[in-house]
PDB file of C-alpha atoms in Angstrom:
ATOM      1  CA  UNK C   1      -9.616   8.134  15.072  1.00 66.00           C
ATOM      2  CA  UNK C   2      -9.361   7.673  11.336  1.00 68.00           C
ATOM      3  CA  UNK C   3      -6.651   9.913   9.921  1.00 91.00           C
ATOM      4  CA  UNK C   4      -7.158   9.215   6.202  1.00 95.00           C
ATOM      5  CA  UNK C   5     -10.799   8.994   5.273  1.00 95.00           C
ATOM      6  CA  UNK C   6     -12.112   7.848   1.935  1.00 96.00           C
ATOM      7  CA  UNK C   7     -15.650   8.294   0.723  1.00 94.00           C
ATOM      8  CA  UNK C   8     -17.603   6.426  -0.248  1.00 95.00           C
ATOM      9  CA  UNK C   9     -16.452   2.973   0.873  1.00 94.00           C
ATOM     10  CA  UNK C  10     -18.363   1.388  -1.994  1.00 96.00           C
ATOM     11  CA  UNK C  11     -19.274   3.030  -5.271  1.00 97.00           C
ATOM     12  CA  UNK C  12     -21.286   1.572  -8.117  1.00 97.00           C
ATOM     13  CA  UNK C  13     -21.245   3.492 -11.361  1.00 96.00           C
ATOM     14  CA  UNK C  14     -22.480   2.915 -14.856  1.00 97.00           C
ATOM     15  CA  UNK C  15     -20.163   2.280 -17.753  1.00 97.00           C
ATOM     16  CA  UNK C  16     -19.070   5.668 -19.098  1.00 97.00           C
ATOM     17  CA  UNK C  17     -20.630   7.723 -16.320  1.00 97.00           C
ATOM     18  CA  UNK C  18     -18.148  10.058 -14.598  1.00 97.00           C
ATOM     19  CA  UNK C  19     -17.434   9.279 -10.978  1.00 97.00           C
ATOM     20  CA  UNK C  20     -15.491  11.075  -8.239  1.00 98.00           C
ATOM     21  CA  UNK C  21     -13.860   9.476  -5.234  1.00 98.00           C
ATOM     22  CA  UNK C  22     -12.758  11.576  -2.306  1.00 98.00           C
ATOM     23  CA  UNK C  23     -10.030  11.433   0.288  1.00 98.00           C
ATOM     24  CA  UNK C  24      -9.402  13.637   3.286  1.00 97.00           C
ATOM     25  CA  UNK C  25      -6.642  13.640   5.874  1.00 97.00           C
ATOM     26  CA  UNK C  26      -6.165  15.135   9.313  1.00 95.00           C
ATOM     27  CA  UNK C  27      -2.398  14.593   9.391  1.00 93.00           C
ATOM     28  CA  UNK C  28      -1.343  17.724   7.512  1.00 93.00           C
ATOM     29  CA  UNK C  29       0.911  15.586   5.323  1.00 94.00           C
ATOM     30  CA  UNK C  30       2.241  17.286   2.244  1.00 93.00           C
ATOM     31  CA  UNK C  31       2.036  14.262  -0.041  1.00 95.00           C
ATOM     32  CA  UNK C  32      -1.156  12.506  -1.057  1.00 96.00           C
ATOM     33  CA  UNK C  33      -1.286   9.443  -3.299  1.00 96.00           C
ATOM     34  CA  UNK C  34      -3.915   7.596  -5.275  1.00 97.00           C
ATOM     35  CA  UNK C  35      -3.429   3.907  -5.921  1.00 96.00           C
ATOM     36  CA  UNK C  36      -5.463   1.414  -7.881  1.00 96.00           C
ATOM     37  CA  UNK C  37      -5.496  -2.128  -6.535  1.00 93.00           C
ATOM     38  CA  UNK C  38      -7.021  -5.040  -8.358  1.00 92.00           C
ATOM     39  CA  UNK C  39      -7.654  -8.416  -6.803  1.00 86.00           C
ATOM     40  CA  UNK C  40      -4.509 -10.220  -5.659  1.00 82.00           C
ATOM     41  CA  UNK C  41      -2.229  -7.516  -7.024  1.00 88.00           C
ATOM     42  CA  UNK C  42       0.003  -4.927  -5.420  1.00 89.00           C
ATOM     43  CA  UNK C  43      -1.251  -1.350  -5.295  1.00 92.00           C
ATOM     44  CA  UNK C  44      -0.450   0.511  -8.496  1.00 94.00           C
ATOM     45  CA  UNK C  45       0.383   4.178  -8.137  1.00 94.00           C
ATOM     46  CA  UNK C  46      -1.755   6.366 -10.381  1.00 96.00           C
ATOM     47  CA  UNK C  47      -0.469   9.785  -9.333  1.00 94.00           C
ATOM     48  CA  UNK C  48       0.439  11.863  -6.335  1.00 95.00           C
ATOM     49  CA  UNK C  49       0.544  15.434  -5.146  1.00 96.00           C
ATOM     50  CA  UNK C  50       3.600  16.883  -3.494  1.00 94.00           C
ATOM     51  CA  UNK C  51       1.992  19.940  -1.961  1.00 94.00           C
ATOM     52  CA  UNK C  52       0.259  21.479  -4.983  1.00 94.00           C
ATOM     53  CA  UNK C  53       2.496  19.832  -7.536  1.00 95.00           C
ATOM     54  CA  UNK C  54       0.751  17.076  -9.457  1.00 95.00           C
ATOM     55  CA  UNK C  55       2.818  14.057 -10.500  1.00 94.00           C
ATOM     56  CA  UNK C  56       1.285  11.640 -12.947  1.00 94.00           C
ATOM     57  CA  UNK C  57       2.677   8.149 -13.460  1.00 92.00           C
ATOM     58  CA  UNK C  58       3.632   7.568 -17.087  1.00 91.00           C
ATOM     59  CA  UNK C  59       1.233   4.680 -17.562  1.00 93.00           C
ATOM     60  CA  UNK C  60      -1.819   6.238 -15.880  1.00 96.00           C
ATOM     61  CA  UNK C  61      -4.604   6.521 -18.466  1.00 95.00           C
ATOM     62  CA  UNK C  62      -5.922   9.988 -19.327  1.00 95.00           C
ATOM     63  CA  UNK C  63      -9.297   8.783 -18.104  1.00 96.00           C
ATOM     64  CA  UNK C  64      -8.022   9.328 -14.568  1.00 97.00           C
ATOM     65  CA  UNK C  65      -7.658  12.849 -13.220  1.00 97.00           C
ATOM     66  CA  UNK C  66      -7.101  14.304  -9.791  1.00 97.00           C
ATOM     67  CA  UNK C  67      -7.660  17.504  -7.876  1.00 96.00           C
ATOM     68  CA  UNK C  68      -6.248  18.744  -4.617  1.00 97.00           C
ATOM     69  CA  UNK C  69      -8.044  21.931  -3.633  1.00 96.00           C
ATOM     70  CA  UNK C  70      -6.234  22.178  -0.291  1.00 96.00           C
ATOM     71  CA  UNK C  71      -3.858  20.218   1.955  1.00 95.00           C
ATOM     72  CA  UNK C  72      -6.606  18.124   3.473  1.00 96.00           C
ATOM     73  CA  UNK C  73      -8.563  16.966   0.452  1.00 97.00           C
ATOM     74  CA  UNK C  74      -7.783  15.081  -2.716  1.00 97.00           C
ATOM     75  CA  UNK C  75     -10.182  13.791  -5.355  1.00 98.00           C
ATOM     76  CA  UNK C  76      -9.921  11.096  -7.989  1.00 98.00           C
ATOM     77  CA  UNK C  77     -12.049  11.693 -11.072  1.00 98.00           C
ATOM     78  CA  UNK C  78     -12.691   8.894 -13.534  1.00 98.00           C
ATOM     79  CA  UNK C  79     -14.096  10.560 -16.602  1.00 97.00           C
ATOM     80  CA  UNK C  80     -15.512   7.557 -18.421  1.00 97.00           C
ATOM     81  CA  UNK C  81     -15.256   4.408 -16.330  1.00 97.00           C
ATOM     82  CA  UNK C  82     -14.823   1.157 -18.183  1.00 97.00           C
ATOM     83  CA  UNK C  83     -15.293  -2.365 -16.885  1.00 96.00           C
ATOM     84  CA  UNK C  84     -11.529  -2.619 -16.484  1.00 96.00           C
ATOM     85  CA  UNK C  85     -11.538   0.250 -14.008  1.00 97.00           C
ATOM     86  CA  UNK C  86     -13.396  -1.782 -11.408  1.00 97.00           C
ATOM     87  CA  UNK C  87     -10.963  -2.012  -8.513  1.00 96.00           C
ATOM     88  CA  UNK C  88     -10.175  -0.849  -5.009  1.00 95.00           C
ATOM     89  CA  UNK C  89      -8.888   2.726  -4.989  1.00 97.00           C
ATOM     90  CA  UNK C  90      -6.591   3.612  -2.138  1.00 96.00           C
ATOM     91  CA  UNK C  91      -5.607   7.019  -0.885  1.00 97.00           C
ATOM     92  CA  UNK C  92      -2.446   7.436   1.153  1.00 95.00           C
ATOM     93  CA  UNK C  93      -0.489  10.282   2.698  1.00 95.00           C
ATOM     94  CA  UNK C  94       3.011  10.820   4.007  1.00 92.00           C
ATOM     95  CA  UNK C  95       5.536  13.520   4.824  1.00 89.00           C
ATOM     96  CA  UNK C  96       7.915  12.836   1.938  1.00 80.00           C
ATOM     97  CA  UNK C  97      10.896  12.292   4.161  1.00 80.00           C
ATOM     98  CA  UNK C  98      12.749   9.308   5.506  1.00 80.00           C
ATOM     99  CA  UNK C  99      11.754   7.553   8.707  1.00 83.00           C
ATOM    100  CA  UNK C 100       8.085   8.235   8.280  1.00 84.00           C
ATOM    101  CA  UNK C 101       5.368   5.885   7.204  1.00 88.00           C
ATOM    102  CA  UNK C 102       2.528   6.253   4.753  1.00 90.00           C
ATOM    103  CA  UNK C 103      -0.986   6.207   6.132  1.00 92.00           C
ATOM    104  CA  UNK C 104      -3.694   4.553   4.080  1.00 93.00           C
ATOM    105  CA  UNK C 105      -7.395   5.097   3.947  1.00 93.00           C
ATOM    106  CA  UNK C 106      -9.811   2.182   3.975  1.00 92.00           C
ATOM    107  CA  UNK C 107     -10.265   2.380   0.241  1.00 94.00           C
ATOM    108  CA  UNK C 108     -13.195   2.773  -2.095  1.00 96.00           C
ATOM    109  CA  UNK C 109     -14.305  -0.323  -3.931  1.00 95.00           C
ATOM    110  CA  UNK C 110     -15.534   0.727  -7.352  1.00 97.00           C
ATOM    111  CA  UNK C 111     -17.919  -1.452  -9.337  1.00 97.00           C
ATOM    112  CA  UNK C 112     -18.719  -0.592 -12.946  1.00 97.00           C
ATOM    113  CA  UNK C 113     -21.975  -1.947 -14.366  1.00 96.00           C
TER     114      UNK C 113
ATOM    115  CA  UNK U  13      15.553   0.510 -11.554  1.00 74.00           C
ATOM    116  CA  UNK U  14      14.580   0.064  -7.940  1.00 83.00           C
ATOM    117  CA  UNK U  15      12.487  -3.023  -7.339  1.00 91.00           C
ATOM    118  CA  UNK U  16      11.149  -5.296  -4.625  1.00 95.00           C
ATOM    119  CA  UNK U  17      10.892  -9.060  -5.028  1.00 95.00           C
ATOM    120  CA  UNK U  18       8.697 -11.369  -3.016  1.00 96.00           C
ATOM    121  CA  UNK U  19       9.743 -14.877  -3.796  1.00 87.00           C
ATOM    122  CA  UNK U  20       6.552 -16.757  -3.060  1.00 88.00           C
ATOM    123  CA  UNK U  21       3.276 -15.734  -4.625  1.00 91.00           C
ATOM    124  CA  UNK U  22       1.248 -18.372  -2.789  1.00 95.00           C
ATOM    125  CA  UNK U  23       2.011 -20.115   0.483  1.00 97.00           C
ATOM    126  CA  UNK U  24      -0.170 -22.739   2.127  1.00 97.00           C
ATOM    127  CA  UNK U  25       0.532 -23.802   5.695  1.00 97.00           C
ATOM    128  CA  UNK U  26      -1.200 -25.683   8.455  1.00 97.00           C
ATOM    129  CA  UNK U  27      -2.003 -24.004  11.747  1.00 96.00           C
ATOM    130  CA  UNK U  28       0.928 -23.859  14.175  1.00 96.00           C
ATOM    131  CA  UNK U  29       3.466 -24.088  11.366  1.00 97.00           C
ATOM    132  CA  UNK U  30       6.270 -21.553  11.235  1.00 98.00           C
ATOM    133  CA  UNK U  31       6.215 -18.888   8.569  1.00 97.00           C
ATOM    134  CA  UNK U  32       8.898 -17.071   6.660  1.00 97.00           C
ATOM    135  CA  UNK U  33       8.096 -14.846   3.692  1.00 97.00           C
ATOM    136  CA  UNK U  34      10.978 -13.536   1.663  1.00 97.00           C
ATOM    137  CA  UNK U  35      11.494  -9.966   0.504  1.00 97.00           C
ATOM    138  CA  UNK U  36      14.504  -8.609  -1.365  1.00 97.00           C
ATOM    139  CA  UNK U  37      15.050  -5.153  -2.750  1.00 96.00           C
ATOM    140  CA  UNK U  38      17.448  -3.626  -5.215  1.00 94.00           C
ATOM    141  CA  UNK U  39      18.869  -0.366  -3.935  1.00 90.00           C
ATOM    142  CA  UNK U  40      22.259   0.305  -2.414  1.00 86.00           C
ATOM    143  CA  UNK U  41      21.436   3.322  -0.302  1.00 89.00           C
ATOM    144  CA  UNK U  42      19.472   3.890   2.880  1.00 91.00           C
ATOM    145  CA  UNK U  43      15.990   2.422   2.946  1.00 92.00           C
ATOM    146  CA  UNK U  44      12.906   2.309   5.108  1.00 94.00           C
ATOM    147  CA  UNK U  45      11.210  -1.089   4.974  1.00 96.00           C
ATOM    148  CA  UNK U  46       7.612  -2.109   5.563  1.00 96.00           C
ATOM    149  CA  UNK U  47       5.364  -5.120   5.629  1.00 97.00           C
ATOM    150  CA  UNK U  48       1.655  -4.586   5.039  1.00 95.00           C
ATOM    151  CA  UNK U  49      -1.132  -7.121   5.464  1.00 95.00           C
ATOM    152  CA  UNK U  50      -4.450  -7.195   3.668  1.00 92.00           C
ATOM    153  CA  UNK U  51      -7.136  -9.511   5.050  1.00 92.00           C
ATOM    154  CA  UNK U  52      -9.765 -10.759   2.602  1.00 88.00           C
ATOM    155  CA  UNK U  53     -11.957  -7.877   1.507  1.00 83.00           C
ATOM    156  CA  UNK U  54     -10.219  -5.359   3.737  1.00 85.00           C
ATOM    157  CA  UNK U  55      -7.803  -2.480   3.344  1.00 83.00           C
ATOM    158  CA  UNK U  56      -4.056  -2.444   3.792  1.00 88.00           C
ATOM    159  CA  UNK U  57      -2.747  -2.412   7.343  1.00 90.00           C
ATOM    160  CA  UNK U  58       0.796  -1.794   8.476  1.00 93.00           C
ATOM    161  CA  UNK U  59       2.227  -4.935  10.059  1.00 96.00           C
ATOM    162  CA  UNK U  60       5.672  -3.609  10.929  1.00 96.00           C
ATOM    163  CA  UNK U  61       8.350  -1.190   9.790  1.00 96.00           C
ATOM    164  CA  UNK U  62      12.089  -0.703   9.930  1.00 96.00           C
ATOM    165  CA  UNK U  63      13.721   2.714   9.925  1.00 94.00           C
ATOM    166  CA  UNK U  64      17.012   2.206  11.761  1.00 93.00           C
ATOM    167  CA  UNK U  65      18.566   0.550  14.802  1.00 94.00           C
ATOM    168  CA  UNK U  66      17.919  -3.044  15.811  1.00 96.00           C
ATOM    169  CA  UNK U  67      17.543  -4.987  12.559  1.00 96.00           C
ATOM    170  CA  UNK U  68      15.041  -7.346  14.175  1.00 97.00           C
ATOM    171  CA  UNK U  69      11.723  -5.582  14.400  1.00 97.00           C
ATOM    172  CA  UNK U  70       8.558  -6.793  16.015  1.00 96.00           C
ATOM    173  CA  UNK U  71       5.134  -5.979  14.710  1.00 94.00           C
ATOM    174  CA  UNK U  72       1.551  -6.676  15.532  1.00 93.00           C
ATOM    175  CA  UNK U  73       0.009 -10.129  15.937  1.00 94.00           C
ATOM    176  CA  UNK U  74       3.284 -11.876  16.720  1.00 96.00           C
ATOM    177  CA  UNK U  75       5.017 -11.047  13.454  1.00 97.00           C
ATOM    178  CA  UNK U  76       8.632 -10.020  13.235  1.00 98.00           C
ATOM    179  CA  UNK U  77      11.036  -9.198  10.421  1.00 98.00           C
ATOM    180  CA  UNK U  78      14.786  -9.097  10.113  1.00 97.00           C
ATOM    181  CA  UNK U  79      16.675  -6.576   8.024  1.00 97.00           C
ATOM    182  CA  UNK U  80      19.888  -8.040   6.620  1.00 96.00           C
ATOM    183  CA  UNK U  81      21.626  -5.199   4.836  1.00 94.00           C
ATOM    184  CA  UNK U  82      24.261  -7.374   3.185  1.00 95.00           C
ATOM    185  CA  UNK U  83      21.544  -9.482   1.583  1.00 96.00           C
ATOM    186  CA  UNK U  84      19.192  -6.582   0.790  1.00 96.00           C
ATOM    187  CA  UNK U  85      16.515  -8.603   2.534  1.00 97.00           C
ATOM    188  CA  UNK U  86      13.663  -7.986   4.959  1.00 98.00           C
ATOM    189  CA  UNK U  87      12.031 -11.341   5.579  1.00 97.00           C
ATOM    190  CA  UNK U  88       8.833 -11.670   7.569  1.00 98.00           C
ATOM    191  CA  UNK U  89       8.506 -14.409  10.183  1.00 98.00           C
ATOM    192  CA  UNK U  90       6.022 -15.826  12.624  1.00 98.00           C
ATOM    193  CA  UNK U  91       6.824 -18.854  14.790  1.00 97.00           C
ATOM    194  CA  UNK U  92       3.310 -20.306  14.819  1.00 97.00           C
ATOM    195  CA  UNK U  93       0.619 -19.201  12.395  1.00 97.00           C
ATOM    196  CA  UNK U  94      -3.096 -19.166  13.011  1.00 96.00           C
ATOM    197  CA  UNK U  95      -6.021 -19.586  10.672  1.00 96.00           C
ATOM    198  CA  UNK U  96      -6.728 -15.858  11.096  1.00 96.00           C
ATOM    199  CA  UNK U  97      -3.378 -15.053   9.463  1.00 97.00           C
ATOM    200  CA  UNK U  98      -4.864 -15.971   6.103  1.00 97.00           C
ATOM    201  CA  UNK U  99      -4.264 -12.812   4.092  1.00 96.00           C
ATOM    202  CA  UNK U 100      -2.100 -11.220   1.455  1.00 95.00           C
ATOM    203  CA  UNK U 101       1.223  -9.813   2.603  1.00 97.00           C
ATOM    204  CA  UNK U 102       3.048  -7.015   0.807  1.00 96.00           C
ATOM    205  CA  UNK U 103       6.616  -5.897   1.299  1.00 97.00           C
ATOM    206  CA  UNK U 104       7.337  -2.258   0.480  1.00 96.00           C
ATOM    207  CA  UNK U 105      10.515  -0.190   0.400  1.00 94.00           C
ATOM    208  CA  UNK U 106      11.064   3.530   0.619  1.00 91.00           C
ATOM    209  CA  UNK U 107      14.554   4.360  -0.672  1.00 88.00           C
ATOM    210  CA  UNK U 108      16.191   7.592   0.438  1.00 84.00           C
ATOM    211  CA  UNK U 109      16.330   8.699  -3.185  1.00 75.00           C
ATOM    212  CA  UNK U 110      12.556   8.630  -3.527  1.00 78.00           C
ATOM    213  CA  UNK U 111       9.847   9.385  -1.006  1.00 78.00           C
ATOM    214  CA  UNK U 112       7.450   6.965  -2.685  1.00 85.00           C
ATOM    215  CA  UNK U 113       6.884   3.346  -1.753  1.00 89.00           C
ATOM    216  CA  UNK U 114       8.060   0.605  -4.067  1.00 92.00           C
ATOM    217  CA  UNK U 115       5.913  -2.494  -3.701  1.00 94.00           C
ATOM    218  CA  UNK U 116       6.500  -6.180  -3.991  1.00 94.00           C
ATOM    219  CA  UNK U 117       3.937  -8.257  -5.881  1.00 93.00           C
ATOM    220  CA  UNK U 118       2.505  -9.724  -2.690  1.00 95.00           C
ATOM    221  CA  UNK U 119       2.295 -13.201  -1.167  1.00 96.00           C
ATOM    222  CA  UNK U 120      -1.044 -14.829  -0.640  1.00 96.00           C
ATOM    223  CA  UNK U 121      -0.942 -16.873   2.558  1.00 97.00           C
ATOM    224  CA  UNK U 122      -3.542 -19.544   3.236  1.00 97.00           C
ATOM    225  CA  UNK U 123      -3.635 -21.245   6.607  1.00 97.00           C
ATOM    226  CA  UNK U 124      -5.447 -24.562   6.750  1.00 94.00           C
ATOM    227  CA  UNK U 125      -7.316 -25.107  10.020  1.00 85.00           C
TER     228      UNK U 125
END
C-alpha cells in the first residue's frame, strides 16, 4: 500500500496561475519534505517541516510556499508559476533520526503553459 | 560543507557487462548511505541502504554496494547488467549531524542491448 501519496500525478497550469500540490502520508513521520527535480538532475530540497516547524532552504524562491495543517498532510503552493517551474515535485517523509530511511511519493509532474 | 560526489555523470555499457558506480562523501562522522534509482519517467525508488554492520549490502535487482569507511565511499556494483537497468542512479548520504539527505548529482546509465 502506498505510504506517501501525492496528488495529482500530473498537473498542467497556466503561466502565473496559482497551483497547489498535495502530499499525504500514513507513516506518522514527523518530517515532511518537498523537493523539486528537473530532468537529469538530483532532487533539490525546497523546504521541510519538522513537526510544525517550517524550514525554508535559503535559495528557495518566495514564489514557493508550503502548509502543513496536520501530521499527515503537506501542501506545496506555487503562487505564480513560471515556465522555469516546470519540473517533477517530490514529497518525502522520515523520522528525523539515524538508521531510518526516507519514503518518497510518486511525484507530481508539473507543466506550465 | 557536507557533500556527495558521483564521479561519472554518464555511463554506457553493453548488456552482461559489469557495473561499478562511484560515490564518495565528505563527512567524518557516522552516516547512513543510500542508492536510489529512477527509471525513465518514473519516481525515485530505493535500491539499497547501509545503516551499520556488514559493509557489503545487497539490494534489489541484483545490485550491491560496499561501504569503505576509510575511503568515504559507497560504490554501487552489479556483476552483469541488463537493458532494463537503464536509469539514473543517485547516491545519498544522511550524516548523523543532519537528518536530511545530501544528494549526489546522479549517474545516467545506458545499457545497449
